[in-house]
mmCIF file of C-alpha atoms in Angstrom:
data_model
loop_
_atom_site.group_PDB
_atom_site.id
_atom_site.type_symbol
_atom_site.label_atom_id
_atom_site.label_comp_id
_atom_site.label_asym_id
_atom_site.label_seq_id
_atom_site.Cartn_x
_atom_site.Cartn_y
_atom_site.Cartn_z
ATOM 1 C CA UNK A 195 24.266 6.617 5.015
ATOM 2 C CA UNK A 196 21.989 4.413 7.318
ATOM 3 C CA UNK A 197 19.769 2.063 5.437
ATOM 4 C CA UNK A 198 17.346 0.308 6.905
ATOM 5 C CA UNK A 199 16.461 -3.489 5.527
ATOM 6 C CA UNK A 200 12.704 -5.300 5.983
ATOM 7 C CA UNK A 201 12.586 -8.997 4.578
ATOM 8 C CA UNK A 202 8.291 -9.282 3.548
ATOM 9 C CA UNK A 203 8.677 -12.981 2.286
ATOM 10 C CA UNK A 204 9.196 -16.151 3.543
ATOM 11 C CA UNK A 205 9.510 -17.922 0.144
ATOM 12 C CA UNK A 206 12.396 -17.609 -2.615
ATOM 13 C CA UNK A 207 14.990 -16.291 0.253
ATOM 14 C CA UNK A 208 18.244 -17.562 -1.452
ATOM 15 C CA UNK A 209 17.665 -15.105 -4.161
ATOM 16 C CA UNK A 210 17.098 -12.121 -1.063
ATOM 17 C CA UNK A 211 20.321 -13.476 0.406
ATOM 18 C CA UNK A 212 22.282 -13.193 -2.453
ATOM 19 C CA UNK A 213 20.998 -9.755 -3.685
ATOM 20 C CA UNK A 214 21.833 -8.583 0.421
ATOM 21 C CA UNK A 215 25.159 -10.407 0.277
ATOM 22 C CA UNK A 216 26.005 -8.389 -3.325
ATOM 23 C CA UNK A 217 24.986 -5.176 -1.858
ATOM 24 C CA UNK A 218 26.568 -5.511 1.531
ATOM 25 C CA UNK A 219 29.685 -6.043 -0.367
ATOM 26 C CA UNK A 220 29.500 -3.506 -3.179
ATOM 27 C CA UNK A 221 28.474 -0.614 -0.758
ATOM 28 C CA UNK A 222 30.324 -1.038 2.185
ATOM 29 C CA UNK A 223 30.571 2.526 2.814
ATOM 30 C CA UNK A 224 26.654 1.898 4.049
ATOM 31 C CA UNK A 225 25.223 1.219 7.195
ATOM 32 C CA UNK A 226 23.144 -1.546 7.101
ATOM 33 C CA UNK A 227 20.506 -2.390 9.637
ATOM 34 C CA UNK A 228 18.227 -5.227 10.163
ATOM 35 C CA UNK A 229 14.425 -3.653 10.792
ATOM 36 C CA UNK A 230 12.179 -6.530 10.630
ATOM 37 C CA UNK A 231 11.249 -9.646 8.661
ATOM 38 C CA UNK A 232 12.783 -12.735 7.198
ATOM 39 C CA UNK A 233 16.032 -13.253 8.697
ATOM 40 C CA UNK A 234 18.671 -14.251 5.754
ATOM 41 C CA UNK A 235 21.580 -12.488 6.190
ATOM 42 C CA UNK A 236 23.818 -11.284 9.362
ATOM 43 C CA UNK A 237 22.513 -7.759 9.826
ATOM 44 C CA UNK A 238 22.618 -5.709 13.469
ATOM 45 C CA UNK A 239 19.213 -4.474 14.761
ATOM 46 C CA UNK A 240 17.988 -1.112 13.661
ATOM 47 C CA UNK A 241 18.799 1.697 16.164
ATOM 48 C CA UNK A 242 17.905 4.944 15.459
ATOM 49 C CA UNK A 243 16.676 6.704 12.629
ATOM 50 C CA UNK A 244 17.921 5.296 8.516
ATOM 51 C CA UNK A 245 18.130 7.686 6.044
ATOM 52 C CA UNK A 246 16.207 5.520 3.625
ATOM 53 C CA UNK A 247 14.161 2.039 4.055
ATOM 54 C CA UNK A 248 14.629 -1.242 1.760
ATOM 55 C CA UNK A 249 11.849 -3.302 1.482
ATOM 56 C CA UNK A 250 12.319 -6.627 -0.073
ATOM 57 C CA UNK A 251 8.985 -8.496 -0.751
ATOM 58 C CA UNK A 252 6.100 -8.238 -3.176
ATOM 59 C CA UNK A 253 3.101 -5.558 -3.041
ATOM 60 C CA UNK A 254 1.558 -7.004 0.253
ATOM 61 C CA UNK A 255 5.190 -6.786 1.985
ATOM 62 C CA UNK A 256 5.036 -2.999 1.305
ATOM 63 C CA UNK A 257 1.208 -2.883 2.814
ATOM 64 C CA UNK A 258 2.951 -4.707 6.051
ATOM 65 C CA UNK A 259 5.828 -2.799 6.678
ATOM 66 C CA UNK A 260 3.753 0.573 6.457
ATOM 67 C CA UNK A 261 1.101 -0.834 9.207
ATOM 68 C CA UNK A 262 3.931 -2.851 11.251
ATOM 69 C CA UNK A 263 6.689 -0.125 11.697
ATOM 70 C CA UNK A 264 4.586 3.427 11.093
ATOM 71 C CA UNK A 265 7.245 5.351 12.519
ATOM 72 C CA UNK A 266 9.299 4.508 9.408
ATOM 73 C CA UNK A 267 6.168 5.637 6.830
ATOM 74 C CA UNK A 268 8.247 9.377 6.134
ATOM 75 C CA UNK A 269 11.056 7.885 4.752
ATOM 76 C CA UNK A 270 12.164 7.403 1.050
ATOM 77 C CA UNK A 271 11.684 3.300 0.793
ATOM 78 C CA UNK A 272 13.340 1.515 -2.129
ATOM 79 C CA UNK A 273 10.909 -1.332 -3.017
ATOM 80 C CA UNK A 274 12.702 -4.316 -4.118
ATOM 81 C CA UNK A 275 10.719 -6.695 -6.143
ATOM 82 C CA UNK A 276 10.376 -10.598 -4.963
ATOM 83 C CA UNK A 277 6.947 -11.179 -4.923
ATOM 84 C CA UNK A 278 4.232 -12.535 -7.670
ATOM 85 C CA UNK A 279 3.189 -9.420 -9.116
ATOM 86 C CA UNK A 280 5.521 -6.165 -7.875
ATOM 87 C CA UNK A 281 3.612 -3.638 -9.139
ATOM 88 C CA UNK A 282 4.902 -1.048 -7.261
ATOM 89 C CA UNK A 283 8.713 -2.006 -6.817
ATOM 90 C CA UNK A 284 11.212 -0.296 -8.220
ATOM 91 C CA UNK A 285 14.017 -2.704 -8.712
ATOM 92 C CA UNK A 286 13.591 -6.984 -9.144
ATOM 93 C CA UNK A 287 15.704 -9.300 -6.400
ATOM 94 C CA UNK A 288 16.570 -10.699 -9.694
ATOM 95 C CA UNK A 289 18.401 -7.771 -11.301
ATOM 96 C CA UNK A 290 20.824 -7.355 -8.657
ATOM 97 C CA UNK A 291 21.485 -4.337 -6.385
ATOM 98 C CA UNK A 292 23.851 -2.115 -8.464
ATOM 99 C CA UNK A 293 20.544 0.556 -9.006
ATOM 100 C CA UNK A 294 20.835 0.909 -5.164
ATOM 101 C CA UNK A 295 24.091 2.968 -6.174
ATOM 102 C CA UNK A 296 22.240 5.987 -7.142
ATOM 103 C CA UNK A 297 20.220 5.918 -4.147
ATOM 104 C CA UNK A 298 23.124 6.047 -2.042
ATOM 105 C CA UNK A 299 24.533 8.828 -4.294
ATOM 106 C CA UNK A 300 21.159 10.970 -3.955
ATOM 107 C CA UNK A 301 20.423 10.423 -7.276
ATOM 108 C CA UNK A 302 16.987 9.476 -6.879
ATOM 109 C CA UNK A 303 13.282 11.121 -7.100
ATOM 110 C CA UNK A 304 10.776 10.686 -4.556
ATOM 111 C CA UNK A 305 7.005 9.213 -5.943
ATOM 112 C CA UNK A 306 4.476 10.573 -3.052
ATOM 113 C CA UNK A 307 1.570 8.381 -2.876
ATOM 114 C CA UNK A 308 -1.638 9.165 -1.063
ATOM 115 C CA UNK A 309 -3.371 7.748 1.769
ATOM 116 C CA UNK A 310 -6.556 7.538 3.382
ATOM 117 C CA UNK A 311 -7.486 8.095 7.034
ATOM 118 C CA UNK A 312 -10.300 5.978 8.384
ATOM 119 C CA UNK A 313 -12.016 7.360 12.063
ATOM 120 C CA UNK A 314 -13.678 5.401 14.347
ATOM 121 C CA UNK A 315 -14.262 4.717 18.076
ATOM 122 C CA UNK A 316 -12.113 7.719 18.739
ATOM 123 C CA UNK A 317 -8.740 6.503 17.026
ATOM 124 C CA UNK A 318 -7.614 7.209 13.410
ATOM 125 C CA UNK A 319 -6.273 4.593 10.956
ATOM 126 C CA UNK A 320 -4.281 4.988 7.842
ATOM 127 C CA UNK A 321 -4.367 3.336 4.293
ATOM 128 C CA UNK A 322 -2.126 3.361 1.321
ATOM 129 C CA UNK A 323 -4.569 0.987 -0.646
ATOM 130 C CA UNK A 324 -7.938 0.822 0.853
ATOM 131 C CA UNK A 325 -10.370 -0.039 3.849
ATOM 132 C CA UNK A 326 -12.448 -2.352 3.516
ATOM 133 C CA UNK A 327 -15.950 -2.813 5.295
ATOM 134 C CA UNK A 328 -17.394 -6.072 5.664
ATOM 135 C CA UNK A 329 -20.243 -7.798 7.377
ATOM 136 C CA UNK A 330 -19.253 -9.842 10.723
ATOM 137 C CA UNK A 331 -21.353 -12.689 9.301
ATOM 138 C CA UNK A 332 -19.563 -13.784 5.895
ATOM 139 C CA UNK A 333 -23.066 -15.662 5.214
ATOM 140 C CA UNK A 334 -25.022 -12.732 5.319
ATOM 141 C CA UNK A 335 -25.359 -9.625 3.190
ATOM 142 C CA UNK A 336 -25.392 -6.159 5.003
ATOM 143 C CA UNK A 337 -27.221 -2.534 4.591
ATOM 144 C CA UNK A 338 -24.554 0.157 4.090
ATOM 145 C CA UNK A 339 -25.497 3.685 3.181
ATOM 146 C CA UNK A 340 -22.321 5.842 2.487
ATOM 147 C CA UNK A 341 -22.769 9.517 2.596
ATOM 148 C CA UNK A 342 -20.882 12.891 1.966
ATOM 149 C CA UNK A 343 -22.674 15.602 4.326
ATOM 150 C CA UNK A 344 -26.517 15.000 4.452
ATOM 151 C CA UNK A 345 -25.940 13.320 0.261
ATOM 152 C CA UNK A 346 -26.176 10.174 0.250
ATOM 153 C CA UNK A 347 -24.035 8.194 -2.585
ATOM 154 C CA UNK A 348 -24.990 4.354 -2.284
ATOM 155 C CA UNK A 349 -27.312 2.610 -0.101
ATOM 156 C CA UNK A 350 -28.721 -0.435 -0.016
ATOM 157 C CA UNK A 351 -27.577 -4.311 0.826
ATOM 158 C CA UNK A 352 -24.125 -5.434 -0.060
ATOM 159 C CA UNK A 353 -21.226 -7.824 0.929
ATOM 160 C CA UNK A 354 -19.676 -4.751 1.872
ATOM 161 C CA UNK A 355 -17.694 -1.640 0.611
ATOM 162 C CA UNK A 356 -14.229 -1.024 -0.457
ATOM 163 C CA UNK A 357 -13.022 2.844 -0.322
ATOM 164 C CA UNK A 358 -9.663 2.555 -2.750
ATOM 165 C CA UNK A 359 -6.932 5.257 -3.314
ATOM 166 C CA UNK A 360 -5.299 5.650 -7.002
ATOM 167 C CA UNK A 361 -2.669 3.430 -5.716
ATOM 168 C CA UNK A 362 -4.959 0.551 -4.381
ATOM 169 C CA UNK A 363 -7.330 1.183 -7.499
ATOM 170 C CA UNK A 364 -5.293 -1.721 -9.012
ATOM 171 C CA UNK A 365 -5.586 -3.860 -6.284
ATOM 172 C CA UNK A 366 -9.518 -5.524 -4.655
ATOM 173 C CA UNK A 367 -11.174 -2.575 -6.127
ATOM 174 C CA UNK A 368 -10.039 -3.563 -10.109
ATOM 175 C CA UNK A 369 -11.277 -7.401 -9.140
ATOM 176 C CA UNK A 370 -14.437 -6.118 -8.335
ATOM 177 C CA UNK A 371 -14.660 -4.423 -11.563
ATOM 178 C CA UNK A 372 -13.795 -1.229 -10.744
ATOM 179 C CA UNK A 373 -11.877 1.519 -12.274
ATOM 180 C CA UNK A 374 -8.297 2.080 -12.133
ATOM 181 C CA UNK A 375 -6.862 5.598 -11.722
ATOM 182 C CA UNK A 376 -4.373 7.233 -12.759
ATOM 183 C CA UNK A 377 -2.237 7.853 -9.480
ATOM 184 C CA UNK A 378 -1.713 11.413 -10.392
ATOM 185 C CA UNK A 379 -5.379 12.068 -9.993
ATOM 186 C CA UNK A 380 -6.524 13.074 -5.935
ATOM 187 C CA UNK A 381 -9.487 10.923 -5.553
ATOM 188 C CA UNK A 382 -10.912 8.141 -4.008
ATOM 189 C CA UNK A 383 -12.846 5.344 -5.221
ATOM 190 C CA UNK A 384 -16.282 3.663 -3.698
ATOM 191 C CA UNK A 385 -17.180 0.162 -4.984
ATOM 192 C CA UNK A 386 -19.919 -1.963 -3.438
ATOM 193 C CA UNK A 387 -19.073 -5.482 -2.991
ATOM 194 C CA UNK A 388 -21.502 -7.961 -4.868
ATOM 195 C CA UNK A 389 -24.421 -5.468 -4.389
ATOM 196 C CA UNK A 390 -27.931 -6.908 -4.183
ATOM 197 C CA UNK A 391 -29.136 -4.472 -6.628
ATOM 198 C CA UNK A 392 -27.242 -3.580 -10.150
ATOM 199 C CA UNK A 393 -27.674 0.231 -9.202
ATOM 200 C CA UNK A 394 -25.083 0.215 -6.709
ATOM 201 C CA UNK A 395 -22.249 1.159 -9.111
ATOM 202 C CA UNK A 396 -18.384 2.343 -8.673
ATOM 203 C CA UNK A 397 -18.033 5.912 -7.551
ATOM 204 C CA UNK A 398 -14.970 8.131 -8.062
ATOM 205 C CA UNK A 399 -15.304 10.870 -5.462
ATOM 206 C CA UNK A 400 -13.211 13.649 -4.635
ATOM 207 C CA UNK A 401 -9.769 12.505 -2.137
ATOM 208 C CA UNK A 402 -10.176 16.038 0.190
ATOM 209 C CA UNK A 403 -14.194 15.384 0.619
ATOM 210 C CA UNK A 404 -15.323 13.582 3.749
ATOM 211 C CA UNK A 405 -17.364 10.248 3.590
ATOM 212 C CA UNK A 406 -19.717 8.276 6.143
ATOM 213 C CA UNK A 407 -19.984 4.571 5.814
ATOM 214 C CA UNK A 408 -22.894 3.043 8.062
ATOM 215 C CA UNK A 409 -24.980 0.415 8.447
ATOM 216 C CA UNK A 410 -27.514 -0.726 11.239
ATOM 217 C CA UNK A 411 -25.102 -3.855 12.569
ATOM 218 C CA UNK A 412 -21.121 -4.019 13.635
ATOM 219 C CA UNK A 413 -19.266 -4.619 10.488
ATOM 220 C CA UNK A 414 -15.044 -4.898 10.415
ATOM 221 C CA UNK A 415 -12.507 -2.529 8.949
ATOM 222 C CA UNK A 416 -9.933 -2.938 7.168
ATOM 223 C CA UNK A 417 -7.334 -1.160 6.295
ATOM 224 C CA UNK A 418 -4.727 -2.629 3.266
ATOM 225 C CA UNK A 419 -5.922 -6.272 4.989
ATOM 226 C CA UNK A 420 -5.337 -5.731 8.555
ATOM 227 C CA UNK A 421 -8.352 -6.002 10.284
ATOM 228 C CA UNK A 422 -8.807 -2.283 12.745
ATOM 229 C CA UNK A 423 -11.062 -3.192 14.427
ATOM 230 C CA UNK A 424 -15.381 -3.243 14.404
ATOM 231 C CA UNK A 425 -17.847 -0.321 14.034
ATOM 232 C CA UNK A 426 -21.693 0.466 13.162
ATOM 233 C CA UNK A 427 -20.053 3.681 11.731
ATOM 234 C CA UNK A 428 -16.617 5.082 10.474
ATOM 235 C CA UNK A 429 -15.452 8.241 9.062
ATOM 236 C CA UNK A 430 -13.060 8.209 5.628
ATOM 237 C CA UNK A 431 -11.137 11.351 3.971
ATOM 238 C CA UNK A 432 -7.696 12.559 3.139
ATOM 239 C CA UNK A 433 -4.791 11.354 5.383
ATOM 240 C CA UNK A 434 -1.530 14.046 5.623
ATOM 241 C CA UNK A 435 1.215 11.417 5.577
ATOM 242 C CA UNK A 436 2.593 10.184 2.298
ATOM 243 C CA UNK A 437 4.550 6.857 1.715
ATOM 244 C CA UNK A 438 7.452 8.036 -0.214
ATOM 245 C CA UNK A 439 8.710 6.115 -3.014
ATOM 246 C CA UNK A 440 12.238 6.082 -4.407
ATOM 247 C CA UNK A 441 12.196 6.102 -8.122
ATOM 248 C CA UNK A 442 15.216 5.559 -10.048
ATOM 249 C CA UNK A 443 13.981 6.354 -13.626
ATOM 250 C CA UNK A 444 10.024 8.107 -14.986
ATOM 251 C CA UNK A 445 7.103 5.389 -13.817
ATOM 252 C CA UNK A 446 4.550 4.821 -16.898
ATOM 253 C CA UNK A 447 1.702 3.615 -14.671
ATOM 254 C CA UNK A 448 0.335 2.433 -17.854
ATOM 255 C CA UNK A 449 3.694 0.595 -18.987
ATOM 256 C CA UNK A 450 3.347 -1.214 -15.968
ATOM 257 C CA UNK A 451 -0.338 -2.293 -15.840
ATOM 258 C CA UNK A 452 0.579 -3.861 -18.943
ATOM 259 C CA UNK A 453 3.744 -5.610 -18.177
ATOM 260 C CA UNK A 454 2.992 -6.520 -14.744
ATOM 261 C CA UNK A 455 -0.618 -6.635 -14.023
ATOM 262 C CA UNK A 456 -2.589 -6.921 -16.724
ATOM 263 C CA UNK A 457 -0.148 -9.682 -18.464
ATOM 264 C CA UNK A 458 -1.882 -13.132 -19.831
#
């Protein structure tokens, strides 16, 4: 098996070394490869194509690796926890890597986690969390009127908009008060960002529907924090790519928003 490794932080490395040192050494059967990142351990570059992806980091070193190395998007990643929060990971730095055993064995189920596509200027963009539209001027509110079709859903003068999936309903959208969904749900979620007017309210709208965000004046995008690019208009609906999750055991979404988001 060919296993791909990226290193998302640059903080608490001794603990990533010694978790790649362990697993070097306890699978040795494995191919290991060095994609990108933090280098901590003596690992060849990638060539080719790995059967599965490890990436080490918290939530946000997840969001990079999908936007950094897209090619790598279809594959089954194993999210290894050594971040602040690790919502999403499936194993801690700090438990060791003998759970990567029964990913190497197969023994393994896939979680499939939807994306957004965001269209503009001719070119398409992805999102496993959200895009976010925001003024050019941080100093300055903007009008936004986001539509399905000739219905219009919210208009009037905000910050700006975040579009979330079910995944990244726990992320910006939650902080701005927003409601988190269950990830099994297909749908989409539209929350103004400190709206002028207290009628401008969270929408959960369908994933496979079609939306319009525009305003009269160049605002940026943003997908999962990278900025895209800027646009007076930009199209957002259902993307076909998954990221794939490896999960070693059922996820309780609601389990975890307790334990590892929603903790005091």
């Amino acid at each position: 098996m060919k296993v791909g490794v990226f290193i998302g932080v640059d903080y608490g490395l001794d603990a990533v070394k010694e978790f790649l040192a362990k697993a070097m050494k306890l699978f040795d059967n494995v191919q290991w490869s060095f994609i990108g990142g933090s280098t901590v351990v003596n690992m060849p570059r990638i060539s080719g194509e790995p059967d599965v992806v490890i990436v080490i980091g918290g939530d946000g070193s997840l969001l990079r690796f999908i936007h950094e190395y897209p090619e790598y998007i279809s594959k089954p990643i194993i999210h290894v926890g050594a971040g602040r929060v690790n919502f999403l990971s499936e194993i801690l730095v700090t438990e060791g890597p003998h759970a990567l055993g029964n990913v190497f064995k197969g023994e393994y189920d896939i979680d499939e986690r939807l994306m957004l596509g965001i269209y503009f200027g001719g070119k398409s963009f992805y999102a496993l969390n959200e895009v976010v539209v925001k003024g050019t001027d941080p100093g300055r509110m903007m009008s936004v009127t986001v539509s399905e079709g000739d219905v219009e859903l919210m208009s009037g003068r905000v910050d700006g908009v975040v579009v979330s999936t079910p995944t990244g309903s726990t992320a910006y959208n939650l902080a701005l008060g927003g409601p988190v969904v269950d990830y099994r749900v297909k749908s989409k979620v539209i929350t103004p960002i400190a709206p002028f007017s207290r009628t401008l309210i969270p929408i959960v709208h369908p994933y496979e529907s079609l939306i319009t965000i525009s305003s009269t004046e160049d605002f940026y995008v943003i997908c999962d924090g990278f900025i895209k690019g800027k646009a007076k208009t930009i199209t957002v609906g259902p993307w076909e790519g998954r990221v794939r999750l490896v999960r070693l055991r059922r996820v309780n979404m609601y389990e975890r928003l307790r334990t590892r988001l929603l903790r005091p």
